[in-house]
Amino acid sequence: MKKKYQILKIIKRVWFTIAILFTIWLFYSYQAKDVPDSYFESSSKISVKDSDDYFLFEPKQKFDKIFIFYPGAMVDPKAYVPLCRKISENGIKVYLIKMPWRLATKGYEIPKQLDLFADKTKTYILSGHSQGGKMAAQFVKENPDLIQKLILIGTTHPRDISLAESKIPILKIYGSNDGIADEKTIFKNKSKLPADTKFIKIEGANHGQFGYYGFQLGDDSATISREKQQEETLRHILNFISK
């Protein structure tokens, strides 16, 4: 009996060690990579602010649209700075939210808590990648009057809730090589979105290249470059926002 107890104790220690090492690996793998330092600096077109709750990219010219972005779970928010900055350079104010502990489920109410929707003369667009997309959908479900457009990127959600009756325009962008949010599952949950939801597939795109970070467990290899995938994502976002 004592020997059995010792074996179980050893097994628990091994699993605990593996879990710790896996968490450390995830944290490292999901760190932002290859993001130029200049992306965090203000320019003649936009001002950049780094606060405890978000990165802010604000056009120096007059603007009428505000874009709020939720990172994927465990992903360093800096990984989405290139996309968010380029959106802002097109005359749109952008908030890139920093989720507590990098968990989208913990910080999706930050925009409301900080009263980022105070200016009623502006159009508000909410977006998110992966689990960030899940929580963006959740926010729209809970606050249907605050958001005018929703953009879901590389996510199978909404899955556990339904936005089928939502009246706002919704865009879903996904990659043909996404091993996390695969096309089959995305369309399996299609009924949870309005019938006029626009679906855009980026050929050759995978899950991780929607941001600038390392390999994500379960993802497939992309057959286009990160730059090309980002360029296509930006183009579809701007086209959707402008309509």
mmCIF file of N, CA and C in Angstrom, residues 44-145:
data_model
loop_
_atom_site.group_PDB
_atom_site.id
_atom_site.type_symbol
_atom_site.label_atom_id
_atom_site.label_comp_id
_atom_site.label_asym_id
_atom_site.label_seq_id
_atom_site.Cartn_x
_atom_site.Cartn_y
_atom_site.Cartn_z
ATOM 1 N N SER A 44 3.758 61.206 -37.796
ATOM 2 C CA SER A 44 3.072 62.419 -38.256
ATOM 3 C C SER A 44 1.580 62.165 -38.461
ATOM 4 N N LYS A 45 1.206 60.876 -38.614
ATOM 5 C CA LYS A 45 -0.192 60.532 -38.883
ATOM 6 C C LYS A 45 -0.969 60.116 -37.636
ATOM 7 N N ILE A 46 -0.292 59.394 -36.708
ATOM 8 C CA ILE A 46 -1.002 58.888 -35.529
ATOM 9 C C ILE A 46 -0.163 59.071 -34.263
ATOM 10 N N SER A 47 -0.858 59.150 -33.144
ATOM 11 C CA SER A 47 -0.183 59.149 -31.847
ATOM 12 C C SER A 47 -0.381 57.776 -31.214
ATOM 13 N N VAL A 48 0.625 57.307 -30.494
ATOM 14 C CA VAL A 48 0.581 55.991 -29.873
ATOM 15 C C VAL A 48 0.701 56.143 -28.363
ATOM 16 N N LYS A 49 -0.183 55.450 -27.652
ATOM 17 C CA LYS A 49 -0.161 55.481 -26.183
ATOM 18 C C LYS A 49 -0.164 54.057 -25.654
ATOM 19 N N ASP A 50 0.695 53.801 -24.679
ATOM 20 C CA ASP A 50 0.787 52.489 -24.040
ATOM 21 C C ASP A 50 0.354 52.643 -22.584
ATOM 22 N N SER A 51 -0.867 52.177 -22.258
ATOM 23 C CA SER A 51 -1.386 52.290 -20.894
ATOM 24 C C SER A 51 -1.475 50.900 -20.265
ATOM 25 N N ASP A 52 -1.911 50.838 -19.026
ATOM 26 C CA ASP A 52 -2.050 49.553 -18.335
ATOM 27 C C ASP A 52 -3.119 48.675 -18.957
ATOM 28 N N ASP A 53 -4.119 49.290 -19.581
ATOM 29 C CA ASP A 53 -5.278 48.538 -20.079
ATOM 30 C C ASP A 53 -5.311 48.351 -21.588
ATOM 31 N N TYR A 54 -4.534 49.135 -22.314
ATOM 32 C CA TYR A 54 -4.602 49.041 -23.776
ATOM 33 C C TYR A 54 -3.437 49.781 -24.435
ATOM 34 N N PHE A 55 -3.240 49.442 -25.712
ATOM 35 C CA PHE A 55 -2.447 50.269 -26.616
ATOM 36 C C PHE A 55 -3.463 51.108 -27.382
ATOM 37 N N LEU A 56 -3.171 52.387 -27.522
ATOM 38 C CA LEU A 56 -4.071 53.271 -28.252
ATOM 39 C C LEU A 56 -3.345 53.855 -29.450
ATOM 40 N N PHE A 57 -3.978 53.751 -30.616
ATOM 41 C CA PHE A 57 -3.473 54.341 -31.850
ATOM 42 C C PHE A 57 -4.524 55.336 -32.325
ATOM 43 N N GLU A 58 -4.180 56.613 -32.280
ATOM 44 C CA GLU A 58 -5.182 57.649 -32.563
ATOM 45 C C GLU A 58 -4.725 58.552 -33.706
ATOM 46 N N PRO A 59 -5.540 58.643 -34.754
ATOM 47 C CA PRO A 59 -5.197 59.527 -35.882
ATOM 48 C C PRO A 59 -5.118 60.984 -35.427
ATOM 49 N N LYS A 60 -4.198 61.724 -36.020
ATOM 50 C CA LYS A 60 -4.079 63.143 -35.696
ATOM 51 C C LYS A 60 -5.040 63.979 -36.530
ATOM 52 N N GLN A 61 -5.643 63.345 -37.518
ATOM 53 C CA GLN A 61 -6.676 64.005 -38.304
ATOM 54 C C GLN A 61 -8.038 63.652 -37.720
ATOM 55 N N LYS A 62 -9.070 64.289 -38.196
ATOM 56 C CA LYS A 62 -10.421 64.027 -37.716
ATOM 57 C C LYS A 62 -10.836 62.609 -38.100
ATOM 58 N N PHE A 63 -11.527 61.922 -37.187
ATOM 59 C CA PHE A 63 -11.974 60.558 -37.456
ATOM 60 C C PHE A 63 -13.398 60.373 -36.935
ATOM 61 N N ASP A 64 -14.086 59.370 -37.470
ATOM 62 C CA ASP A 64 -15.462 59.115 -37.021
ATOM 63 C C ASP A 64 -15.685 57.645 -36.644
ATOM 64 N N LYS A 65 -14.610 56.846 -36.662
ATOM 65 C CA LYS A 65 -14.732 55.418 -36.334
ATOM 66 C C LYS A 65 -13.740 55.034 -35.234
ATOM 67 N N ILE A 66 -14.206 54.168 -34.321
ATOM 68 C CA ILE A 66 -13.361 53.649 -33.248
ATOM 69 C C ILE A 66 -13.376 52.124 -33.308
ATOM 70 N N PHE A 67 -12.195 51.542 -33.388
ATOM 71 C CA PHE A 67 -12.019 50.098 -33.541
ATOM 72 C C PHE A 67 -11.425 49.547 -32.253
ATOM 73 N N ILE A 68 -12.052 48.513 -31.684
ATOM 74 C CA ILE A 68 -11.581 47.893 -30.449
ATOM 75 C C ILE A 68 -11.235 46.438 -30.739
ATOM 76 N N PHE A 69 -10.028 46.028 -30.324
ATOM 77 C CA PHE A 69 -9.557 44.680 -30.671
ATOM 78 C C PHE A 69 -9.216 43.874 -29.427
ATOM 79 N N TYR A 70 -9.673 42.592 -29.407
ATOM 80 C CA TYR A 70 -9.387 41.650 -28.332
ATOM 81 C C TYR A 70 -8.364 40.611 -28.807
ATOM 82 N N PRO A 71 -7.216 40.479 -28.135
ATOM 83 C CA PRO A 71 -6.222 39.462 -28.499
ATOM 84 C C PRO A 71 -6.727 38.045 -28.212
ATOM 85 N N GLY A 72 -6.065 37.068 -28.815
ATOM 86 C CA GLY A 72 -6.358 35.670 -28.521
ATOM 87 C C GLY A 72 -5.840 35.284 -27.146
ATOM 88 N N ALA A 73 -6.357 34.195 -26.599
ATOM 89 C CA ALA A 73 -5.975 33.741 -25.256
ATOM 90 C C ALA A 73 -4.487 33.431 -25.183
ATOM 91 N N MET A 74 -3.838 33.932 -24.168
ATOM 92 C CA MET A 74 -2.424 33.717 -23.867
ATOM 93 C C MET A 74 -1.476 34.475 -24.793
ATOM 94 N N VAL A 75 -2.005 35.129 -25.817
ATOM 95 C CA VAL A 75 -1.141 35.806 -26.781
ATOM 96 C C VAL A 75 -0.763 37.201 -26.279
ATOM 97 N N ASP A 76 0.516 37.509 -26.382
ATOM 98 C CA ASP A 76 1.020 38.832 -26.050
ATOM 99 C C ASP A 76 0.283 39.864 -26.911
ATOM 100 N N PRO A 77 -0.370 40.860 -26.313
ATOM 101 C CA PRO A 77 -1.106 41.844 -27.114
ATOM 102 C C PRO A 77 -0.227 42.570 -28.136
ATOM 103 N N LYS A 78 1.065 42.660 -27.870
ATOM 104 C CA LYS A 78 1.974 43.314 -28.818
ATOM 105 C C LYS A 78 1.971 42.607 -30.173
ATOM 106 N N ALA A 79 1.564 41.336 -30.185
ATOM 107 C CA ALA A 79 1.538 40.570 -31.429
ATOM 108 C C ALA A 79 0.527 41.130 -32.426
ATOM 109 N N TYR A 80 -0.413 41.932 -31.946
ATOM 110 C CA TYR A 80 -1.447 42.494 -32.819
ATOM 111 C C TYR A 80 -1.214 43.975 -33.107
ATOM 112 N N VAL A 81 -0.108 44.509 -32.619
ATOM 113 C CA VAL A 81 0.206 45.922 -32.852
ATOM 114 C C VAL A 81 0.348 46.241 -34.342
ATOM 115 N N PRO A 82 1.039 45.416 -35.157
ATOM 116 C CA PRO A 82 1.148 45.753 -36.580
ATOM 117 C C PRO A 82 -0.200 45.927 -37.265
ATOM 118 N N LEU A 83 -1.125 45.009 -37.033
ATOM 119 C CA LEU A 83 -2.446 45.105 -37.653
ATOM 120 C C LEU A 83 -3.200 46.330 -37.146
ATOM 121 N N CYS A 84 -3.197 46.526 -35.828
ATOM 122 C CA CYS A 84 -3.957 47.638 -35.247
ATOM 123 C C CYS A 84 -3.392 48.988 -35.676
ATOM 124 N N ARG A 85 -2.083 49.090 -35.741
ATOM 125 C CA ARG A 85 -1.480 50.353 -36.164
ATOM 126 C C ARG A 85 -1.856 50.677 -37.612
ATOM 127 N N LYS A 86 -1.806 49.667 -38.472
ATOM 128 C CA LYS A 86 -2.128 49.908 -39.883
ATOM 129 C C LYS A 86 -3.599 50.271 -40.070
ATOM 130 N N ILE A 87 -4.465 49.711 -39.244
ATOM 131 C CA ILE A 87 -5.879 50.117 -39.286
ATOM 132 C C ILE A 87 -5.981 51.589 -38.919
ATOM 133 N N SER A 88 -5.271 51.996 -37.876
ATOM 134 C CA SER A 88 -5.314 53.378 -37.420
ATOM 135 C C SER A 88 -4.765 54.342 -38.464
ATOM 136 N N GLU A 89 -3.754 53.911 -39.212
ATOM 137 C CA GLU A 89 -3.165 54.768 -40.243
ATOM 138 C C GLU A 89 -4.142 55.073 -41.365
ATOM 139 N N ASN A 90 -5.281 54.387 -41.346
ATOM 140 C CA ASN A 90 -6.341 54.645 -42.327
ATOM 141 C C ASN A 90 -7.453 55.516 -41.737
ATOM 142 N N GLY A 91 -7.100 56.303 -40.716
ATOM 143 C CA GLY A 91 -8.043 57.275 -40.169
ATOM 144 C C GLY A 91 -9.033 56.713 -39.173
ATOM 145 N N ILE A 92 -8.628 55.692 -38.418
ATOM 146 C CA ILE A 92 -9.510 55.041 -37.446
ATOM 147 C C ILE A 92 -8.814 54.997 -36.087
ATOM 148 N N LYS A 93 -9.501 55.375 -35.034
ATOM 149 C CA LYS A 93 -8.955 55.289 -33.685
ATOM 150 C C LYS A 93 -9.038 53.828 -33.228
ATOM 151 N N VAL A 94 -7.919 53.289 -32.725
ATOM 152 C CA VAL A 94 -7.868 51.869 -32.390
ATOM 153 C C VAL A 94 -7.411 51.646 -30.954
ATOM 154 N N TYR A 95 -8.192 50.850 -30.224
ATOM 155 C CA TYR A 95 -7.814 50.386 -28.894
ATOM 156 C C TYR A 95 -7.486 48.897 -28.985
ATOM 157 N N LEU A 96 -6.265 48.535 -28.639
ATOM 158 C CA LEU A 96 -5.861 47.134 -28.545
ATOM 159 C C LEU A 96 -5.849 46.777 -27.060
ATOM 160 N N ILE A 97 -6.836 46.018 -26.621
ATOM 161 C CA ILE A 97 -7.047 45.754 -25.198
ATOM 162 C C ILE A 97 -6.017 44.758 -24.651
ATOM 163 N N LYS A 98 -5.512 45.054 -23.451
ATOM 164 C CA LYS A 98 -4.601 44.149 -22.746
ATOM 165 C C LYS A 98 -5.416 43.349 -21.735
ATOM 166 N N MET A 99 -5.626 42.080 -22.024
ATOM 167 C CA MET A 99 -6.426 41.234 -21.146
ATOM 168 C C MET A 99 -5.636 40.826 -19.898
ATOM 169 N N PRO A 100 -6.240 40.860 -18.716
ATOM 170 C CA PRO A 100 -5.559 40.400 -17.503
ATOM 171 C C PRO A 100 -5.091 38.957 -17.660
ATOM 172 N N TRP A 101 -3.827 38.713 -17.329
ATOM 173 C CA TRP A 101 -3.232 37.374 -17.441
ATOM 174 C C TRP A 101 -3.310 36.831 -18.871
ATOM 175 N N ARG A 102 -3.506 37.736 -19.821
ATOM 176 C CA ARG A 102 -3.640 37.367 -21.248
ATOM 177 C C ARG A 102 -4.822 36.438 -21.495
ATOM 178 N N LEU A 103 -5.835 36.536 -20.691
ATOM 179 C CA LEU A 103 -7.028 35.708 -20.839
ATOM 180 C C LEU A 103 -8.188 36.565 -21.308
ATOM 181 N N ALA A 104 -8.656 36.299 -22.535
ATOM 182 C CA ALA A 104 -9.736 37.095 -23.110
ATOM 183 C C ALA A 104 -10.992 37.067 -22.255
ATOM 184 N N THR A 105 -11.210 35.946 -21.573
ATOM 185 C CA THR A 105 -12.427 35.811 -20.757
ATOM 186 C C THR A 105 -12.416 36.731 -19.540
ATOM 187 N N LYS A 106 -11.232 37.246 -19.165
ATOM 188 C CA LYS A 106 -11.120 38.059 -17.960
ATOM 189 C C LYS A 106 -11.231 39.557 -18.218
ATOM 190 N N GLY A 107 -11.016 39.991 -19.464
ATOM 191 C CA GLY A 107 -10.954 41.428 -19.692
ATOM 192 C C GLY A 107 -11.875 41.975 -20.761
ATOM 193 N N TYR A 108 -12.841 41.176 -21.208
ATOM 194 C CA TYR A 108 -13.658 41.634 -22.328
ATOM 195 C C TYR A 108 -14.572 42.809 -21.986
ATOM 196 N N GLU A 109 -14.763 43.078 -20.698
ATOM 197 C CA GLU A 109 -15.611 44.205 -20.302
ATOM 198 C C GLU A 109 -14.813 45.491 -20.072
ATOM 199 N N ILE A 110 -13.499 45.427 -20.274
ATOM 200 C CA ILE A 110 -12.655 46.607 -20.065
ATOM 201 C C ILE A 110 -13.145 47.836 -20.846
ATOM 202 N N PRO A 111 -13.491 47.713 -22.137
ATOM 203 C CA PRO A 111 -13.952 48.906 -22.866
ATOM 204 C C PRO A 111 -15.156 49.585 -22.220
ATOM 205 N N LYS A 112 -16.083 48.788 -21.710
ATOM 206 C CA LYS A 112 -17.265 49.348 -21.056
ATOM 207 C C LYS A 112 -16.893 49.952 -19.706
ATOM 208 N N GLN A 113 -16.033 49.277 -18.973
ATOM 209 C CA GLN A 113 -15.604 49.775 -17.667
ATOM 210 C C GLN A 113 -14.861 51.096 -17.779
ATOM 211 N N LEU A 114 -14.119 51.271 -18.870
ATOM 212 C CA LEU A 114 -13.361 52.504 -19.090
ATOM 213 C C LEU A 114 -14.166 53.554 -19.851
ATOM 214 N N ASP A 115 -15.417 53.232 -20.135
ATOM 215 C CA ASP A 115 -16.320 54.148 -20.830
ATOM 216 C C ASP A 115 -15.757 54.584 -22.186
ATOM 217 N N LEU A 116 -15.254 53.627 -22.946
ATOM 218 C CA LEU A 116 -14.702 53.936 -24.261
ATOM 219 C C LEU A 116 -15.787 54.233 -25.293
ATOM 220 N N PHE A 117 -17.041 54.041 -24.908
ATOM 221 C CA PHE A 117 -18.156 54.280 -25.831
ATOM 222 C C PHE A 117 -18.868 55.600 -25.542
ATOM 223 N N ALA A 118 -18.195 56.497 -24.871
ATOM 224 C CA ALA A 118 -18.826 57.738 -24.410
ATOM 225 C C ALA A 118 -19.260 58.654 -25.556
ATOM 226 N N ASP A 119 -18.477 58.682 -26.630
ATOM 227 C CA ASP A 119 -18.781 59.582 -27.746
ATOM 228 C C ASP A 119 -19.787 58.922 -28.685
ATOM 229 N N LYS A 120 -21.019 59.331 -28.593
ATOM 230 C CA LYS A 120 -22.095 58.711 -29.377
ATOM 231 C C LYS A 120 -22.096 59.150 -30.839
ATOM 232 N N THR A 121 -21.229 60.077 -31.206
ATOM 233 C CA THR A 121 -21.156 60.508 -32.604
ATOM 234 C C THR A 121 -20.262 59.578 -33.431
ATOM 235 N N LYS A 122 -19.604 58.645 -32.770
ATOM 236 C CA LYS A 122 -18.667 57.762 -33.456
ATOM 237 C C LYS A 122 -19.295 56.389 -33.752
ATOM 238 N N THR A 123 -18.771 55.735 -34.770
ATOM 239 C CA THR A 123 -19.146 54.363 -35.101
ATOM 240 C C THR A 123 -18.155 53.427 -34.414
ATOM 241 N N TYR A 124 -18.669 52.435 -33.676
ATOM 242 C CA TYR A 124 -17.811 51.526 -32.921
ATOM 243 C C TYR A 124 -17.775 50.147 -33.574
ATOM 244 N N ILE A 125 -16.548 49.697 -33.854
ATOM 245 C CA ILE A 125 -16.340 48.378 -34.446
ATOM 246 C C ILE A 125 -15.577 47.532 -33.437
ATOM 247 N N LEU A 126 -16.081 46.349 -33.143
ATOM 248 C CA LEU A 126 -15.424 45.442 -32.206
ATOM 249 C C LEU A 126 -14.892 44.236 -32.975
ATOM 250 N N SER A 127 -13.675 43.810 -32.622
ATOM 251 C CA SER A 127 -13.065 42.672 -33.307
ATOM 252 C C SER A 127 -12.233 41.860 -32.325
ATOM 253 N N GLY A 128 -11.947 40.621 -32.700
ATOM 254 C CA GLY A 128 -11.101 39.783 -31.866
ATOM 255 C C GLY A 128 -10.612 38.580 -32.635
ATOM 256 N N HIS A 129 -9.467 38.069 -32.209
ATOM 257 C CA HIS A 129 -8.884 36.889 -32.833
ATOM 258 C C HIS A 129 -9.016 35.699 -31.895
ATOM 259 N N SER A 130 -9.430 34.549 -32.431
ATOM 260 C CA SER A 130 -9.503 33.306 -31.667
ATOM 261 C C SER A 130 -10.428 33.463 -30.450
ATOM 262 N N GLN A 131 -9.912 33.227 -29.237
ATOM 263 C CA GLN A 131 -10.733 33.416 -28.037
ATOM 264 C C GLN A 131 -11.148 34.866 -27.870
ATOM 265 N N GLY A 132 -10.341 35.760 -28.415
ATOM 266 C CA GLY A 132 -10.731 37.171 -28.406
ATOM 267 C C GLY A 132 -11.987 37.393 -29.229
ATOM 268 N N GLY A 133 -12.127 36.623 -30.311
ATOM 269 C CA GLY A 133 -13.347 36.687 -31.120
ATOM 270 C C GLY A 133 -14.540 36.151 -30.350
ATOM 271 N N LYS A 134 -14.304 35.093 -29.581
ATOM 272 C CA LYS A 134 -15.375 34.540 -28.749
ATOM 273 C C LYS A 134 -15.920 35.598 -27.802
ATOM 274 N N MET A 135 -15.009 36.334 -27.151
ATOM 275 C CA MET A 135 -15.438 37.314 -26.169
ATOM 276 C C MET A 135 -15.974 38.582 -26.816
ATOM 277 N N ALA A 136 -15.545 38.859 -28.035
ATOM 278 C CA ALA A 136 -16.126 39.979 -28.776
ATOM 279 C C ALA A 136 -17.595 39.681 -29.079
ATOM 280 N N ALA A 137 -17.868 38.428 -29.479
ATOM 281 C CA ALA A 137 -19.246 38.014 -29.720
ATOM 282 C C ALA A 137 -20.062 38.068 -28.427
ATOM 283 N N GLN A 138 -19.449 37.646 -27.337
ATOM 284 C CA GLN A 138 -20.115 37.691 -26.035
ATOM 285 C C GLN A 138 -20.454 39.125 -25.643
ATOM 286 N N PHE A 139 -19.529 40.048 -25.912
ATOM 287 C CA PHE A 139 -19.773 41.454 -25.576
ATOM 288 C C PHE A 139 -20.954 42.004 -26.371
ATOM 289 N N VAL A 140 -21.005 41.665 -27.649
ATOM 290 C CA VAL A 140 -22.121 42.128 -28.495
ATOM 291 C C VAL A 140 -23.432 41.540 -27.999
ATOM 292 N N LYS A 141 -23.406 40.282 -27.587
ATOM 293 C CA LYS A 141 -24.608 39.638 -27.049
ATOM 294 C C LYS A 141 -25.113 40.382 -25.821
ATOM 295 N N GLU A 142 -24.197 40.790 -24.950
ATOM 296 C CA GLU A 142 -24.568 41.443 -23.698
ATOM 297 C C GLU A 142 -24.816 42.943 -23.851
ATOM 298 N N ASN A 143 -24.246 43.538 -24.906
ATOM 299 C CA ASN A 143 -24.358 44.991 -25.104
ATOM 300 C C ASN A 143 -24.723 45.299 -26.557
ATOM 301 N N PRO A 144 -25.891 44.891 -27.005
ATOM 302 C CA PRO A 144 -26.247 45.008 -28.421
ATOM 303 C C PRO A 144 -26.314 46.434 -28.956
ATOM 304 N N ASP A 145 -26.437 47.408 -28.083
ATOM 305 C CA ASP A 145 -26.588 48.790 -28.546
ATOM 306 C C ASP A 145 -25.270 49.579 -28.576
#
